[in-house]
Coordinates of C-alpha atoms in Angstrom, one line a residue:
M1 CA 10.1 19.6 -18.7
E2 CA 11.1 20.0 -15.0
F3 CA 8.4 19.2 -12.4
Y4 CA 9.0 22.6 -10.8
E5 CA 8.2 24.1 -14.4
L6 CA 5.1 22.0 -14.7
I7 CA 3.8 23.4 -11.4
E8 CA 4.7 26.9 -12.5
K9 CA 2.6 26.4 -15.7
I10 CA -0.4 25.2 -13.7
I11 CA 0.0 28.4 -11.5
N12 CA 0.3 30.6 -14.5
A13 CA -2.9 28.9 -15.9
I14 CA -4.9 30.4 -13.1
P15 CA -7.5 32.6 -14.9
D16 CA -7.7 36.4 -14.8
G17 CA -9.2 37.9 -11.7
Y18 CA -7.1 35.8 -9.4
E19 CA -3.8 37.6 -9.6
N20 CA -3.3 37.8 -5.9
I21 CA -3.7 34.0 -5.5
S22 CA -1.4 33.3 -8.5
A23 CA 1.3 35.7 -7.1
A24 CA 1.1 34.2 -3.7
A25 CA 1.3 30.7 -5.0
E26 CA 4.3 31.6 -7.2
A27 CA 6.2 33.2 -4.3
A28 CA 5.5 30.2 -1.9
L29 CA 6.2 27.5 -4.7
P30 CA 10.0 27.1 -4.1
W31 CA 9.7 26.8 -0.3
I32 CA 6.7 24.4 -0.4
L33 CA 7.9 22.2 -3.3
G34 CA 11.4 22.2 -1.7
F35 CA 10.1 21.0 1.7
C36 CA 7.8 18.5 0.0
S37 CA 10.6 17.2 -2.2
A38 CA 13.0 16.6 0.6
A39 CA 10.3 14.9 2.7
T40 CA 9.5 12.6 -0.4
C41 CA 13.1 11.8 -0.9
F42 CA 13.9 10.7 2.6
F43 CA 10.4 9.6 3.9
G44 CA 8.7 8.9 0.7
H45 CA 6.8 5.8 2.0
K46 CA 5.4 7.8 4.8
V47 CA 4.2 10.7 2.6
H48 CA 3.2 8.6 -0.4
K49 CA -0.4 8.9 0.7
I50 CA -0.1 12.8 0.4
W51 CA 1.1 12.4 -3.1
N52 CA -1.7 10.0 -3.9
A53 CA -4.2 12.6 -2.7
F54 CA -2.4 15.4 -4.6
F55 CA -2.3 13.8 -7.9
F56 CA -5.9 12.4 -7.7
F57 CA -7.2 15.9 -6.5
W58 CA -5.6 17.5 -9.6
I59 CA -7.0 14.8 -11.8
G60 CA -10.5 15.3 -10.5
F61 CA -10.1 18.9 -10.5
L62 CA -8.6 19.6 -14.0
V63 CA -10.5 17.2 -16.1
P64 CA -13.9 18.6 -15.5
V65 CA -12.7 22.3 -15.3
F66 CA -10.8 21.8 -18.7
I67 CA -13.7 20.1 -20.5
I68 CA -16.5 22.3 -19.2
G69 CA -14.2 25.5 -19.7
L70 CA -13.4 24.5 -23.2
I71 CA -17.0 23.8 -24.2
F72 CA -18.8 26.7 -22.4
R73 CA -16.0 29.2 -21.9
P74 CA -17.4 30.5 -18.6
A75 CA -16.5 33.9 -17.1
G76 CA -17.0 35.9 -13.9
F77 CA -19.6 34.2 -11.7
W78 CA -19.7 31.1 -13.7
M79 CA -16.0 30.7 -13.6
N80 CA -16.2 30.8 -9.9
V81 CA -18.9 28.3 -9.9
L82 CA -16.8 26.1 -12.1
I83 CA -13.8 26.3 -10.0
I84 CA -15.8 25.4 -6.9
F85 CA -17.3 22.5 -8.9
G86 CA -13.7 21.3 -9.7
I87 CA -12.6 21.5 -6.1
I88 CA -15.4 19.4 -5.1
C89 CA -14.7 16.9 -7.8
G90 CA -11.0 16.9 -6.9
G91 CA -11.7 16.3 -3.3
A92 CA -14.1 13.4 -4.1
C93 CA -11.5 11.9 -6.6
A94 CA -8.7 12.1 -3.9
F95 CA -11.0 10.6 -1.3
Y96 CA -12.5 7.7 -3.2
S97 CA -9.2 6.8 -4.9
K98 CA -8.3 5.1 -1.6
R99 CA -10.8 2.3 -2.6
L100 CA -8.9 1.5 -5.7
F101 CA -5.5 0.9 -4.0
K102 CA -3.6 -0.8 -6.8
L103 CA -4.8 1.8 -9.3
Q104 CA -3.8 4.5 -6.8
L105 CA -0.3 3.1 -6.4
F106 CA 0.1 2.6 -10.2
V107 CA -1.0 6.1 -11.2
T108 CA 0.9 7.9 -8.5
T109 CA 4.2 6.0 -9.2
F110 CA 3.7 6.5 -12.8
L111 CA 3.1 10.2 -12.6
M112 CA 6.0 10.8 -10.0
V113 CA 8.4 9.1 -12.4
F114 CA 7.2 10.5 -15.6
A115 CA 7.0 14.1 -14.2
T116 CA 10.7 14.0 -13.0
L117 CA 12.8 11.6 -14.9
P118 CA 12.8 12.8 -18.6
S119 CA 14.2 16.2 -17.6
Y120 CA 17.2 14.4 -16.4
L121 CA 17.7 12.4 -19.7
T122 CA 17.9 15.4 -21.9
F123 CA 21.3 14.3 -23.2
L124 CA 19.4 11.5 -25.1
G125 CA 17.5 14.1 -27.0
N126 CA 14.0 15.4 -26.3
T127 CA 12.0 12.6 -27.9
A128 CA 14.2 9.7 -26.6
S129 CA 14.2 11.3 -23.1
V130 CA 10.3 11.3 -23.0
A131 CA 10.0 7.8 -24.4
V132 CA 12.5 6.4 -22.0
G133 CA 10.9 8.4 -19.2
F134 CA 7.4 6.8 -20.1
I135 CA 8.7 3.3 -20.3
A136 CA 10.4 3.7 -17.0
A137 CA 7.4 5.2 -15.4
L138 CA 5.2 2.5 -16.9
A139 CA 7.5 -0.2 -15.6
A140 CA 7.7 1.4 -12.2
G141 CA 3.9 1.7 -11.9
I142 CA 3.4 -1.9 -12.9
L143 CA 6.0 -3.2 -10.4
S144 CA 4.6 -1.0 -7.7
T145 CA 1.3 -2.9 -7.6
K146 CA 3.4 -6.1 -6.9
Y147 CA 6.3 -4.9 -4.8
K148 CA 4.9 -1.9 -3.0
Y149 CA 7.5 -1.2 -0.3
I150 CA 10.7 -1.5 -2.3
I151 CA 9.4 0.2 -5.5
T152 CA 7.8 3.0 -3.6
I153 CA 11.0 3.6 -1.7
I154 CA 13.1 3.7 -4.9
T155 CA 10.6 5.9 -7.0
T156 CA 10.0 8.4 -4.0
S157 CA 13.7 8.6 -3.2
F158 CA 14.8 9.6 -6.7
S159 CA 11.6 11.5 -7.7
G160 CA 12.0 13.5 -4.5
A161 CA 15.7 14.2 -5.2
F162 CA 14.9 15.2 -8.8
M163 CA 12.2 17.5 -7.7
L164 CA 14.4 19.0 -5.0
F165 CA 17.3 19.8 -7.2
G166 CA 14.9 20.9 -9.8
V167 CA 14.0 23.7 -7.4
F168 CA 17.6 24.6 -6.8
D169 CA 18.2 24.5 -10.6
A170 CA 15.5 27.0 -11.1
N171 CA 16.2 29.3 -8.2
T172 CA 20.0 29.3 -7.6
P173 CA 23.1 29.5 -10.0
L174 CA 23.5 25.7 -9.7
N175 CA 23.8 24.3 -13.3
H176 CA 21.7 21.5 -14.7
T177 CA 24.7 19.0 -14.8
A178 CA 25.7 19.5 -11.1
A179 CA 22.0 19.3 -10.2
S180 CA 21.7 16.0 -12.0
V181 CA 24.7 14.5 -10.3
L182 CA 23.6 15.7 -6.9
S183 CA 20.2 14.5 -7.4
V184 CA 21.4 11.0 -8.1
I185 CA 23.6 11.1 -4.9
C186 CA 20.8 12.4 -2.9
G187 CA 18.4 9.7 -4.2
I188 CA 20.8 7.0 -3.2
I189 CA 21.0 8.5 0.3
G190 CA 17.3 8.7 0.4
I191 CA 16.9 5.0 -0.5
A192 CA 19.4 4.2 2.4
V193 CA 17.4 6.4 4.9
Q194 CA 14.0 4.9 3.8
C195 CA 15.3 1.4 4.0
F196 CA 16.5 2.0 7.6
V197 CA 13.2 3.6 8.6
E198 CA 11.0 0.9 6.9
R199 CA 13.4 -1.9 7.8
K200 CA 10.7 -3.8 9.7
E201 CA 8.2 -3.8 6.8
L202 CA 11.0 -4.6 4.2
K203 CA 12.1 -7.6 6.4
E204 CA 8.4 -8.8 6.6
T205 CA 8.2 -8.4 2.6
W206 CA 11.3 -10.3 2.2
E207 CA 10.2 -13.2 4.5
S208 CA 6.9 -13.2 2.7
L209 CA 8.7 -13.6 -0.8
K210 CA 10.9 -16.3 0.6
E211 CA 7.8 -18.1 1.9
K212 CA 6.1 -17.9 -1.4
K213 CA 9.3 -19.2 -3.1
E214 CA 9.4 -22.2 -0.7
K215 CA 5.7 -23.0 -1.3
I216 CA 6.3 -22.9 -5.1
K217 CA 9.4 -25.1 -4.8
S218 CA 7.6 -27.5 -2.4
F219 CA 4.5 -27.7 -4.9
S220 CA 7.0 -28.4 -7.7
I221 CA 8.7 -31.2 -5.9
S222 CA 5.4 -32.6 -4.9
E223 CA 4.0 -32.6 -8.4
K224 CA 7.2 -34.3 -9.6
G225 CA 6.9 -37.0 -6.9
E226 CA 3.3 -37.6 -8.0
T227 CA 4.3 -38.0 -11.6
D228 CA 7.2 -40.3 -10.9
E229 CA 4.9 -42.4 -8.7
S230 CA 2.3 -42.5 -11.4
V231 CA 4.9 -43.5 -14.0
K232 CA 6.2 -46.3 -11.7
T233 CA 2.7 -47.5 -11.0
S234 CA 2.0 -47.7 -14.7
G235 CA 5.3 -49.5 -15.4
D236 CA 4.5 -52.1 -12.6
A237 CA 1.1 -52.6 -14.1
E238 CA 2.6 -53.4 -17.6
I239 CA 5.0 -55.8 -16.1
T240 CA 2.2 -57.6 -14.3
K241 CA 0.5 -58.0 -17.6

């Protein structure tokens, strides 16, 4: 499923009585998502915090609304109360997720990749595309907690490109194959732009990795030297005996 279609389904799930909100959201969706997708592709590391808030808001909103709605099936006044409660929970979830930095990175990266990648792997078949998308999203999420800058840049560049051309695919005569090719090209350009924008941070990350590598190497040499010295001392003691 395209990310665009997923957002459309969320809008269509707005309960009866909110037709005006639903219609306005559906009309604005291509423009808003198109702008956000382009910003994500070319400035993903800068806007990553916005996506963090977006995903955690919806997690905090949908979980209590779905569970309570499924159990009690409220309507009218109580549905309004439930929606307000969901908004409060979503806002709190988005705000407090900042305290769980690595979890936030993992969840946002996972969802961005899993929500966009499978729809571009449909040539593998539905089941295989979802499975490969899930594995890739899981790997990206785990790696993002260790290599924040580079993984965030790669995932936001391609996710943003996939979302952007998903909008074009849904609202223009552009076919899916052309959208797929253009999204890959756009993703590569996005990586180049983000690497240029974040060159200072990437250089610091690279220097930090080199420093860690040197420390590990020095530690290994030191350990080897101590072991050799210990063996030599032991051998000298044996000779003395």
